[in-house]
PDB file of N, CA, C and O and ligand atoms in Angstrom:
ATOM      1  N   MET A   1     168.105 -18.183-116.633  1.00 84.00           N
ATOM      2  CA  MET A   1     166.865 -17.987-117.359  1.00 84.00           C
ATOM      3  C   MET A   1     166.410 -19.324-117.892  1.00 84.00           C
ATOM      4  O   MET A   1     167.170 -20.033-118.547  1.00 84.00           O
ATOM      5  N   PRO A   2     165.134 -19.710-117.626  1.00 88.00           N
ATOM      6  CA  PRO A   2     164.674 -21.053-118.053  1.00 88.00           C
ATOM      7  C   PRO A   2     164.439 -21.107-119.568  1.00 88.00           C
ATOM      8  O   PRO A   2     164.162 -20.112-120.209  1.00 88.00           O
ATOM      9  N   LEU A   3     164.560 -22.327-120.057  1.00 90.00           N
ATOM     10  CA  LEU A   3     164.332 -22.643-121.483  1.00 90.00           C
ATOM     11  C   LEU A   3     162.889 -23.115-121.682  1.00 90.00           C
ATOM     12  O   LEU A   3     162.488 -24.072-121.041  1.00 90.00           O
ATOM     13  N   TYR A   4     162.159 -22.413-122.546  1.00 90.00           N
ATOM     14  CA  TYR A   4     160.791 -22.795-122.805  1.00 90.00           C
ATOM     15  C   TYR A   4     160.653 -23.355-124.199  1.00 90.00           C
ATOM     16  O   TYR A   4     161.418 -22.989-125.117  1.00 90.00           O
ATOM     17  N   GLU A   5     159.661 -24.181-124.420  1.00 92.00           N
ATOM     18  CA  GLU A   5     159.431 -24.788-125.720  1.00 92.00           C
ATOM     19  C   GLU A   5     158.099 -24.292-126.230  1.00 92.00           C
ATOM     20  O   GLU A   5     157.129 -24.238-125.513  1.00 92.00           O
ATOM     21  N   TYR A   6     158.104 -23.916-127.543  1.00 93.00           N
ATOM     22  CA  TYR A   6     156.906 -23.380-128.145  1.00 93.00           C
ATOM     23  C   TYR A   6     156.542 -24.176-129.399  1.00 93.00           C
ATOM     24  O   TYR A   6     157.372 -24.799-130.014  1.00 93.00           O
ATOM     25  N   LEU A   7     155.256 -24.132-129.728  1.00 95.00           N
ATOM     26  CA  LEU A   7     154.786 -24.847-130.918  1.00 95.00           C
ATOM     27  C   LEU A   7     153.970 -23.883-131.783  1.00 95.00           C
ATOM     28  O   LEU A   7     153.082 -23.177-131.279  1.00 95.00           O
ATOM     29  N   CYS A   8     154.304 -23.868-133.075  1.00 97.00           N
ATOM     30  CA  CYS A   8     153.596 -22.990-133.982  1.00 97.00           C
ATOM     31  C   CYS A   8     152.360 -23.694-134.538  1.00 97.00           C
ATOM     32  O   CYS A   8     152.439 -24.821-135.006  1.00 97.00           O
ATOM     33  N   ASP A   9     151.218 -23.055-134.428  1.00 97.00           N
ATOM     34  CA  ASP A   9     149.970 -23.662-134.884  1.00 97.00           C
ATOM     35  C   ASP A   9     149.891 -23.717-136.431  1.00 97.00           C
ATOM     36  O   ASP A   9     149.192 -24.522-136.959  1.00 97.00           O
ATOM     37  N   ASP A  10     150.642 -22.882-137.088  1.00 97.00           N
ATOM     38  CA  ASP A  10     150.542 -22.824-138.552  1.00 97.00           C
ATOM     39  C   ASP A  10     151.448 -23.813-139.242  1.00 97.00           C
ATOM     40  O   ASP A  10     151.013 -24.492-140.137  1.00 97.00           O
ATOM     41  N   CYS A  11     152.702 -23.921-138.835  1.00 98.00           N
ATOM     42  CA  CYS A  11     153.622 -24.871-139.541  1.00 98.00           C
ATOM     43  C   CYS A  11     154.045 -25.988-138.572  1.00 98.00           C
ATOM     44  O   CYS A  11     154.878 -26.820-139.011  1.00 98.00           O
ATOM     45  N   GLN A  12     153.498 -26.062-137.381  1.00 97.00           N
ATOM     46  CA  GLN A  12     153.777 -27.146-136.468  1.00 97.00           C
ATOM     47  C   GLN A  12     155.250 -27.291-136.071  1.00 97.00           C
ATOM     48  O   GLN A  12     155.724 -28.278-135.620  1.00 97.00           O
ATOM     49  N   MET A  13     155.965 -26.141-136.227  1.00 96.00           N
ATOM     50  CA  MET A  13     157.371 -26.192-135.864  1.00 96.00           C
ATOM     51  C   MET A  13     157.494 -26.011-134.322  1.00 96.00           C
ATOM     52  O   MET A  13     156.835 -25.146-133.769  1.00 96.00           O
ATOM     53  N   ARG A  14     158.352 -26.822-133.719  1.00 95.00           N
ATOM     54  CA  ARG A  14     158.677 -26.640-132.315  1.00 95.00           C
ATOM     55  C   ARG A  14     159.955 -25.851-132.238  1.00 95.00           C
ATOM     56  O   ARG A  14     160.916 -26.152-132.963  1.00 95.00           O
ATOM     57  N   PHE A  15     159.985 -24.874-131.356  1.00 94.00           N
ATOM     58  CA  PHE A  15     161.232 -24.141-131.159  1.00 94.00           C
ATOM     59  C   PHE A  15     161.366 -23.775-129.709  1.00 94.00           C
ATOM     60  O   PHE A  15     160.362 -23.766-128.959  1.00 94.00           O
ATOM     61  N   GLU A  16     162.600 -23.484-129.332  1.00 93.00           N
ATOM     62  CA  GLU A  16     162.840 -23.219-127.920  1.00 93.00           C
ATOM     63  C   GLU A  16     163.366 -21.787-127.784  1.00 93.00           C
ATOM     64  O   GLU A  16     163.936 -21.219-128.703  1.00 93.00           O
ATOM     65  N   ALA A  17     163.082 -21.215-126.624  1.00 92.00           N
ATOM     66  CA  ALA A  17     163.543 -19.844-126.363  1.00 92.00           C
ATOM     67  C   ALA A  17     163.878 -19.700-124.895  1.00 92.00           C
ATOM     68  O   ALA A  17     163.186 -20.206-124.015  1.00 92.00           O
ATOM     69  N   LEU A  18     164.962 -18.993-124.667  1.00 91.00           N
ATOM     70  CA  LEU A  18     165.330 -18.664-123.308  1.00 91.00           C
ATOM     71  C   LEU A  18     164.585 -17.373-122.930  1.00 91.00           C
ATOM     72  O   LEU A  18     164.739 -16.336-123.543  1.00 91.00           O
ATOM     73  N   ARG A  19     163.733 -17.432-121.921  1.00 90.00           N
ATOM     74  CA  ARG A  19     162.975 -16.259-121.545  1.00 90.00           C
ATOM     75  C   ARG A  19     162.927 -16.121-120.031  1.00 90.00           C
ATOM     76  O   ARG A  19     162.979 -17.125-119.301  1.00 90.00           O
ATOM     77  N   ALA A  20     162.744 -14.896-119.583  1.00 90.00           N
ATOM     78  CA  ALA A  20     162.511 -14.704-118.177  1.00 90.00           C
ATOM     79  C   ALA A  20     161.164 -15.308-117.797  1.00 90.00           C
ATOM     80  O   ALA A  20     160.257 -15.429-118.611  1.00 90.00           O
ATOM     81  N   PHE A  21     161.058 -15.778-116.575  1.00 85.00           N
ATOM     82  CA  PHE A  21     159.842 -16.427-116.113  1.00 85.00           C
ATOM     83  C   PHE A  21     158.598 -15.569-116.365  1.00 85.00           C
ATOM     84  O   PHE A  21     157.539 -16.026-116.773  1.00 85.00           O
ATOM     85  N   SER A  22     158.703 -14.256-116.147  1.00 90.00           N
ATOM     86  CA  SER A  22     157.593 -13.360-116.330  1.00 90.00           C
ATOM     87  C   SER A  22     157.162 -13.190-117.778  1.00 90.00           C
ATOM     88  O   SER A  22     156.070 -12.751-118.059  1.00 90.00           O
ATOM     89  N   GLN A  23     158.055 -13.587-118.687  1.00 87.00           N
ATOM     90  CA  GLN A  23     157.732 -13.444-120.144  1.00 87.00           C
ATOM     91  C   GLN A  23     157.348 -14.769-120.744  1.00 87.00           C
ATOM     92  O   GLN A  23     157.152 -14.814-121.994  1.00 87.00           O
ATOM     93  N   ALA A  24     157.255 -15.807-119.974  1.00 80.00           N
ATOM     94  CA  ALA A  24     157.059 -17.141-120.516  1.00 80.00           C
ATOM     95  C   ALA A  24     155.823 -17.251-121.368  1.00 80.00           C
ATOM     96  O   ALA A  24     155.754 -17.997-122.325  1.00 80.00           O
ATOM     97  N   ASP A  25     154.724 -16.569-120.987  1.00 79.00           N
ATOM     98  CA  ASP A  25     153.490 -16.680-121.680  1.00 79.00           C
ATOM     99  C   ASP A  25     153.287 -15.528-122.683  1.00 79.00           C
ATOM    100  O   ASP A  25     152.225 -15.441-123.291  1.00 79.00           O
ATOM    101  N   ASP A  26     154.301 -14.701-122.852  1.00 84.00           N
ATOM    102  CA  ASP A  26     154.186 -13.644-123.813  1.00 84.00           C
ATOM    103  C   ASP A  26     154.231 -14.215-125.218  1.00 84.00           C
ATOM    104  O   ASP A  26     154.806 -15.267-125.494  1.00 84.00           O
ATOM    105  N   LEU A  27     153.632 -13.460-126.170  1.00 88.00           N
ATOM    106  CA  LEU A  27     153.603 -13.916-127.534  1.00 88.00           C
ATOM    107  C   LEU A  27     155.005 -13.967-128.143  1.00 88.00           C
ATOM    108  O   LEU A  27     155.783 -13.044-127.953  1.00 88.00           O
ATOM    109  N   LEU A  28     155.280 -15.055-128.838  1.00 92.00           N
ATOM    110  CA  LEU A  28     156.569 -15.236-129.453  1.00 92.00           C
ATOM    111  C   LEU A  28     156.360 -15.656-130.904  1.00 92.00           C
ATOM    112  O   LEU A  28     155.852 -16.756-131.129  1.00 92.00           O
ATOM    113  N   PRO A  29     156.713 -14.844-131.882  1.00 95.00           N
ATOM    114  CA  PRO A  29     156.458 -15.228-133.271  1.00 95.00           C
ATOM    115  C   PRO A  29     157.267 -16.433-133.689  1.00 95.00           C
ATOM    116  O   PRO A  29     158.410 -16.599-133.221  1.00 95.00           O
ATOM    117  N   CYS A  30     156.708 -17.248-134.596  1.00 97.00           N
ATOM    118  CA  CYS A  30     157.435 -18.402-135.094  1.00 97.00           C
ATOM    119  C   CYS A  30     158.652 -17.976-135.894  1.00 97.00           C
ATOM    120  O   CYS A  30     158.540 -17.108-136.777  1.00 97.00           O
ATOM    121  N   PRO A  31     159.809 -18.571-135.638  1.00 96.00           N
ATOM    122  CA  PRO A  31     161.028 -18.176-136.375  1.00 96.00           C
ATOM    123  C   PRO A  31     160.994 -18.653-137.790  1.00 96.00           C
ATOM    124  O   PRO A  31     161.750 -18.108-138.621  1.00 96.00           O
ATOM    125  N   ARG A  32     160.152 -19.569-138.156  1.00 97.00           N
ATOM    126  CA  ARG A  32     160.131 -20.099-139.527  1.00 97.00           C
ATOM    127  C   ARG A  32     159.130 -19.299-140.398  1.00 97.00           C
ATOM    128  O   ARG A  32     159.455 -18.802-141.491  1.00 97.00           O
ATOM    129  N   CYS A  33     157.867 -19.210-139.941  1.00 98.00           N
ATOM    130  CA  CYS A  33     156.831 -18.586-140.756  1.00 98.00           C
ATOM    131  C   CYS A  33     156.364 -17.232-140.211  1.00 98.00           C
ATOM    132  O   CYS A  33     155.469 -16.615-140.790  1.00 98.00           O
ATOM    133  N   GLN A  34     156.938 -16.826-139.104  1.00 97.00           N
ATOM    134  CA  GLN A  34     156.591 -15.541-138.522  1.00 97.00           C
ATOM    135  C   GLN A  34     155.166 -15.476-138.019  1.00 97.00           C
ATOM    136  O   GLN A  34     154.658 -14.423-137.731  1.00 97.00           O
ATOM    137  N   SER A  35     154.525 -16.623-137.915  1.00 97.00           N
ATOM    138  CA  SER A  35     153.168 -16.627-137.432  1.00 97.00           C
ATOM    139  C   SER A  35     153.137 -16.268-135.966  1.00 97.00           C
ATOM    140  O   SER A  35     154.063 -16.598-135.196  1.00 97.00           O
ATOM    141  N   LYS A  36     152.091 -15.583-135.547  1.00 96.00           N
ATOM    142  CA  LYS A  36     151.921 -15.234-134.110  1.00 96.00           C
ATOM    143  C   LYS A  36     151.008 -16.257-133.415  1.00 96.00           C
ATOM    144  O   LYS A  36     150.668 -16.084-132.262  1.00 96.00           O
ATOM    145  N   ARG A  37     150.585 -17.297-134.174  1.00 96.00           N
ATOM    146  CA  ARG A  37     149.761 -18.289-133.536  1.00 96.00           C
ATOM    147  C   ARG A  37     150.634 -19.391-132.929  1.00 96.00           C
ATOM    148  O   ARG A  37     150.635 -20.552-133.363  1.00 96.00           O
ATOM    149  N   THR A  38     151.408 -19.023-131.946  1.00 95.00           N
ATOM    150  CA  THR A  38     152.263 -19.987-131.252  1.00 95.00           C
ATOM    151  C   THR A  38     151.786 -20.098-129.796  1.00 95.00           C
ATOM    152  O   THR A  38     151.141 -19.279-129.259  1.00 95.00           O
ATOM    153  N   LYS A  39     152.146 -21.273-129.270  1.00 93.00           N
ATOM    154  CA  LYS A  39     151.771 -21.499-127.902  1.00 93.00           C
ATOM    155  C   LYS A  39     152.906 -22.191-127.161  1.00 93.00           C
ATOM    156  O   LYS A  39     153.698 -22.963-127.765  1.00 93.00           O
ATOM    157  N   ARG A  40     152.987 -22.000-125.902  1.00 91.00           N
ATOM    158  CA  ARG A  40     153.990 -22.653-125.096  1.00 91.00           C
ATOM    159  C   ARG A  40     153.620 -24.084-124.830  1.00 91.00           C
ATOM    160  O   ARG A  40     152.467 -24.360-124.463  1.00 91.00           O
ATOM    161  N   VAL A  41     154.522 -24.986-124.940  1.00 90.00           N
ATOM    162  CA  VAL A  41     154.229 -26.397-124.645  1.00 90.00           C
ATOM    163  C   VAL A  41     155.140 -26.836-123.501  1.00 90.00           C
ATOM    164  O   VAL A  41     156.230 -26.290-123.318  1.00 90.00           O
ATOM    165  N   ILE A  42     154.688 -27.843-122.805  1.00 79.00           N
ATOM    166  CA  ILE A  42     155.502 -28.422-121.695  1.00 79.00           C
ATOM    167  C   ILE A  42     156.492 -29.386-122.278  1.00 79.00           C
ATOM    168  O   ILE A  42     156.077 -30.329-122.918  1.00 79.00           O
ATOM    169  N   SER A  43     157.748 -29.120-122.114  1.00 64.00           N
ATOM    170  CA  SER A  43     158.741 -30.034-122.643  1.00 64.00           C
ATOM    171  C   SER A  43     158.764 -31.334-121.845  1.00 64.00           C
ATOM    172  O   SER A  43     158.279 -31.399-120.730  1.00 64.00           O
ATOM    173  N   SER A  44     159.342 -32.350-122.483  1.00 59.00           N
ATOM    174  CA  SER A  44     159.385 -33.648-121.826  1.00 59.00           C
ATOM    175  C   SER A  44     160.230 -33.567-120.526  1.00 59.00           C
ATOM    176  O   SER A  44     159.955 -34.283-119.589  1.00 59.00           O
ATOM    177  N   PHE A  45     161.205 -32.703-120.565  1.00 56.00           N
ATOM    178  CA  PHE A  45     162.019 -32.550-119.357  1.00 56.00           C
ATOM    179  C   PHE A  45     161.188 -32.004-118.216  1.00 56.00           C
ATOM    180  O   PHE A  45     161.291 -32.489-117.079  1.00 56.00           O
ATOM    181  N   ALA A  46     160.382 -30.992-118.469  1.00 50.00           N
ATOM    182  CA  ALA A  46     159.566 -30.425-117.423  1.00 50.00           C
ATOM    183  C   ALA A  46     158.593 -31.461-116.883  1.00 50.00           C
ATOM    184  O   ALA A  46     158.346 -31.512-115.700  1.00 50.00           O
ATOM    185  N   ALA A  47     158.017 -32.254-117.804  1.00 51.00           N
ATOM    186  CA  ALA A  47     157.048 -33.260-117.364  1.00 51.00           C
ATOM    187  C   ALA A  47     157.749 -34.310-116.500  1.00 51.00           C
ATOM    188  O   ALA A  47     157.170 -34.770-115.513  1.00 51.00           O
ATOM    189  N   PHE A  48     158.956 -34.614-116.829  1.00 54.00           N
ATOM    190  CA  PHE A  48     159.726 -35.579-116.068  1.00 54.00           C
ATOM    191  C   PHE A  48     159.970 -35.011-114.648  1.00 54.00           C
ATOM    192  O   PHE A  48     159.822 -35.685-113.657  1.00 54.00           O
ATOM    193  N   SER A  49     160.354 -33.735-114.532  1.00 55.00           N
ATOM    194  CA  SER A  49     160.642 -33.134-113.252  1.00 55.00           C
ATOM    195  C   SER A  49     159.413 -33.156-112.362  1.00 55.00           C
ATOM    196  O   SER A  49     159.478 -33.385-111.214  1.00 55.00           O
ATOM    197  N   LYS A  50     158.198 -32.866-113.003  1.00 57.00           N
ATOM    198  CA  LYS A  50     156.993 -32.844-112.230  1.00 57.00           C
ATOM    199  C   LYS A  50     156.717 -34.234-111.657  1.00 57.00           C
ATOM    200  O   LYS A  50     156.317 -34.346-110.526  1.00 57.00           O
ATOM    201  N   THR A  51     156.969 -35.282-112.462  1.00 59.00           N
ATOM    202  CA  THR A  51     156.696 -36.600-112.036  1.00 59.00           C
ATOM    203  C   THR A  51     157.584 -36.926-110.822  1.00 59.00           C
ATOM    204  O   THR A  51     157.135 -37.519-109.811  1.00 59.00           O
ATOM    205  N   SER A  52     158.834 -36.610-110.883  1.00 60.00           N
ATOM    206  CA  SER A  52     159.747 -36.950-109.792  1.00 60.00           C
ATOM    207  C   SER A  52     159.397 -36.140-108.557  1.00 60.00           C
ATOM    208  O   SER A  52     159.579 -36.596-107.419  1.00 60.00           O
ATOM    209  N   GLU A  53     158.868 -34.912-108.747  1.00 60.00           N
ATOM    210  CA  GLU A  53     158.488 -34.123-107.577  1.00 60.00           C
ATOM    211  C   GLU A  53     157.274 -34.814-106.886  1.00 60.00           C
ATOM    212  O   GLU A  53     157.226 -34.893-105.679  1.00 60.00           O
ATOM    213  N   GLU A  54     156.353 -35.273-107.673  1.00 60.00           N
ATOM    214  CA  GLU A  54     155.188 -35.968-107.106  1.00 60.00           C
ATOM    215  C   GLU A  54     155.644 -37.222-106.367  1.00 60.00           C
ATOM    216  O   GLU A  54     155.101 -37.556-105.312  1.00 60.00           O
ATOM    217  N   THR A  55     156.545 -37.945-106.972  1.00 62.00           N
ATOM    218  CA  THR A  55     157.028 -39.157-106.341  1.00 62.00           C
ATOM    219  C   THR A  55     157.708 -38.830-104.996  1.00 62.00           C
ATOM    220  O   THR A  55     157.509 -39.489-103.991  1.00 62.00           O
ATOM    221  N   ALA A  56     158.484 -37.723-105.000  1.00 59.00           N
ATOM    222  CA  ALA A  56     159.186 -37.341-103.780  1.00 59.00           C
ATOM    223  C   ALA A  56     158.221 -36.967-102.671  1.00 59.00           C
ATOM    224  O   ALA A  56     158.387 -37.362-101.516  1.00 59.00           O
ATOM    225  N   SER A  57     157.206 -36.180-103.045  1.00 58.00           N
ATOM    226  CA  SER A  57     156.258 -35.733-102.029  1.00 58.00           C
ATOM    227  C   SER A  57     155.442 -36.898-101.479  1.00 58.00           C
ATOM    228  O   SER A  57     155.057 -36.957-100.331  1.00 58.00           O
ATOM    229  N   ARG A  58     155.136 -37.889-102.364  1.00 58.00           N
ATOM    230  CA  ARG A  58     154.368 -39.034-101.942  1.00 58.00           C
ATOM    231  C   ARG A  58     155.212 -39.866-100.948  1.00 58.00           C
ATOM    232  O   ARG A  58     154.693 -40.307 -99.893  1.00 58.00           O
ATOM    233  N   SER A  59     156.479 -40.032-101.189  1.00 53.00           N
ATOM    234  CA  SER A  59     157.266 -40.865-100.314  1.00 53.00           C
ATOM    235  C   SER A  59     157.547 -40.095 -99.001  1.00 53.00           C
ATOM    236  O   SER A  59     157.774 -40.719 -97.952  1.00 53.00           O
ATOM    237  N   LEU A  60     157.461 -38.769 -99.015  1.00 54.00           N
ATOM    238  CA  LEU A  60     157.622 -38.029 -97.767  1.00 54.00           C
ATOM    239  C   LEU A  60     156.471 -38.294 -96.830  1.00 54.00           C
ATOM    240  O   LEU A  60     156.621 -38.197 -95.606  1.00 54.00           O
ATOM    241  N   GLY A  61     155.307 -38.565 -97.392  1.00 54.00           N
ATOM    242  CA  GLY A  61     154.126 -38.736 -96.557  1.00 54.00           C
ATOM    243  C   GLY A  61     154.184 -39.867 -95.582  1.00 54.00           C
ATOM    244  O   GLY A  61     154.135 -39.658 -94.387  1.00 54.00           O
ATOM    245  N   GLY A  62     154.305 -41.087 -96.088  1.00 56.00           N
ATOM    246  CA  GLY A  62     154.245 -42.239 -95.185  1.00 56.00           C
ATOM    247  C   GLY A  62     155.556 -42.999 -95.092  1.00 56.00           C
ATOM    248  O   GLY A  62     155.563 -44.148 -94.741  1.00 56.00           O
ATOM    249  N   ASN A  63     156.634 -42.352 -95.469  1.00 55.00           N
ATOM    250  CA  ASN A  63     157.938 -43.068 -95.429  1.00 55.00           C
ATOM    251  C   ASN A  63     158.596 -42.961 -94.081  1.00 55.00           C
ATOM    252  O   ASN A  63     158.925 -41.848 -93.649  1.00 55.00           O
ATOM    253  N   PRO A  64     158.800 -44.007 -93.392  1.00 59.00           N
ATOM    254  CA  PRO A  64     159.482 -43.983 -92.046  1.00 59.00           C
ATOM    255  C   PRO A  64     160.972 -43.658 -92.219  1.00 59.00           C
ATOM    256  O   PRO A  64     161.581 -43.174 -91.277  1.00 59.00           O
ATOM    257  N   CYS A  65     161.486 -43.864 -93.358  1.00 63.00           N
ATOM    258  CA  CYS A  65     162.948 -43.641 -93.586  1.00 63.00           C
ATOM    259  C   CYS A  65     163.107 -42.232 -94.180  1.00 63.00           C
ATOM    260  O   CYS A  65     163.493 -42.078 -95.316  1.00 63.00           O
ATOM    261  N   ALA A  66     162.792 -41.172 -93.422  1.00 64.00           N
ATOM    262  CA  ALA A  66     162.762 -39.824 -93.989  1.00 64.00           C
ATOM    263  C   ALA A  66     164.166 -39.307 -94.313  1.00 64.00           C
ATOM    264  O   ALA A  66     164.300 -38.467 -95.182  1.00 64.00           O
ATOM    265  N   SER A  67     165.160 -39.787 -93.675  1.00 67.00           N
ATOM    266  CA  SER A  67     166.524 -39.261 -93.958  1.00 67.00           C
ATOM    267  C   SER A  67     167.120 -39.929 -95.164  1.00 67.00           C
ATOM    268  O   SER A  67     168.164 -39.507 -95.658  1.00 67.00           O
ATOM    269  N   CYS A  68     166.499 -40.939 -95.673  1.00 69.00           N
ATOM    270  CA  CYS A  68     167.003 -41.633 -96.853  1.00 69.00           C
ATOM    271  C   CYS A  68     166.557 -40.915 -98.102  1.00 69.00           C
ATOM    272  O   CYS A  68     165.416 -40.737 -98.364  1.00 69.00           O
ATOM    273  N   SER A  69     167.547 -40.481 -98.929  1.00 69.00           N
ATOM    274  CA  SER A  69     167.205 -39.755-100.146  1.00 69.00           C
ATOM    275  C   SER A  69     167.033 -40.689-101.342  1.00 69.00           C
ATOM    276  O   SER A  69     166.561 -40.307-102.386  1.00 69.00           O
ATOM    277  N   ALA A  70     167.372 -41.931-101.218  1.00 67.00           N
ATOM    278  CA  ALA A  70     167.219 -42.876-102.305  1.00 67.00           C
ATOM    279  C   ALA A  70     165.783 -43.362-102.391  1.00 67.00           C
ATOM    280  O   ALA A  70     164.990 -43.149-101.454  1.00 67.00           O
ATOM    281  N   ASP A  71     165.429 -43.934-103.530  1.00 68.00           N
ATOM    282  CA  ASP A  71     164.072 -44.407-103.692  1.00 68.00           C
ATOM    283  C   ASP A  71     163.801 -45.593-102.747  1.00 68.00           C
ATOM    284  O   ASP A  71     162.692 -45.760-102.232  1.00 68.00           O
ATOM    285  N   SER A  72     164.757 -46.395-102.528  1.00 70.00           N
ATOM    286  CA  SER A  72     164.587 -47.500-101.598  1.00 70.00           C
ATOM    287  C   SER A  72     165.940 -47.881-101.008  1.00 70.00           C
ATOM    288  O   SER A  72     166.971 -47.731-101.648  1.00 70.00           O
ATOM    289  N   CYS A  73     165.915 -48.263 -99.778  1.00 73.00           N
ATOM    290  CA  CYS A  73     167.157 -48.745 -99.112  1.00 73.00           C
ATOM    291  C   CYS A  73     166.743 -49.878 -98.201  1.00 73.00           C
ATOM    292  O   CYS A  73     165.604 -50.233 -98.065  1.00 73.00           O
ATOM    293  N   SER A  74     167.659 -50.460 -97.502  1.00 72.00           N
ATOM    294  CA  SER A  74     167.420 -51.618 -96.669  1.00 72.00           C
ATOM    295  C   SER A  74     166.461 -51.211 -95.502  1.00 72.00           C
ATOM    296  O   SER A  74     165.759 -52.039 -94.946  1.00 72.00           O
ATOM    297  N   THR A  75     166.425 -49.897 -95.152  1.00 68.00           N
ATOM    298  CA  THR A  75     165.584 -49.450 -94.030  1.00 68.00           C
ATOM    299  C   THR A  75     164.166 -49.227 -94.449  1.00 68.00           C
ATOM    300  O   THR A  75     163.208 -49.577 -93.738  1.00 68.00           O
ATOM    301  N   CYS A  76     163.941 -48.577 -95.626  1.00 67.00           N
ATOM    302  CA  CYS A  76     162.616 -48.124 -95.984  1.00 67.00           C
ATOM    303  C   CYS A  76     161.980 -48.956 -97.029  1.00 67.00           C
ATOM    304  O   CYS A  76     160.894 -48.648 -97.518  1.00 67.00           O
ATOM    305  N   ARG A  77     162.586 -50.045 -97.466  1.00 59.00           N
ATOM    306  CA  ARG A  77     161.991 -50.856 -98.524  1.00 59.00           C
ATOM    307  C   ARG A  77     160.789 -51.609 -97.996  1.00 59.00           C
ATOM    308  O   ARG A  77     160.749 -52.051 -96.866  1.00 59.00           O
TER     309      ARG A  77
HETATM  310 ZN1   ZN B 101     155.373 -21.418-137.972  1.00 50.27          ZN
END
């Protein structure tokens, strides 16, 4: 089950919750002030994964060294 990060609009508290993917956008009350004005935020980890995915797909496009899983090697540099 993935870990999601939420931000409370009322007290600005960030909190995390393990939720099923289908429940990720469901309302989750703030554990501190019980406010229901919370929203899901993209964690830095998720943003990092997205960046590396984009980098990987970009190198797949015009990279002659397709079998090389490293960012650079003597063949594809
Ligand atoms: Zn709150």
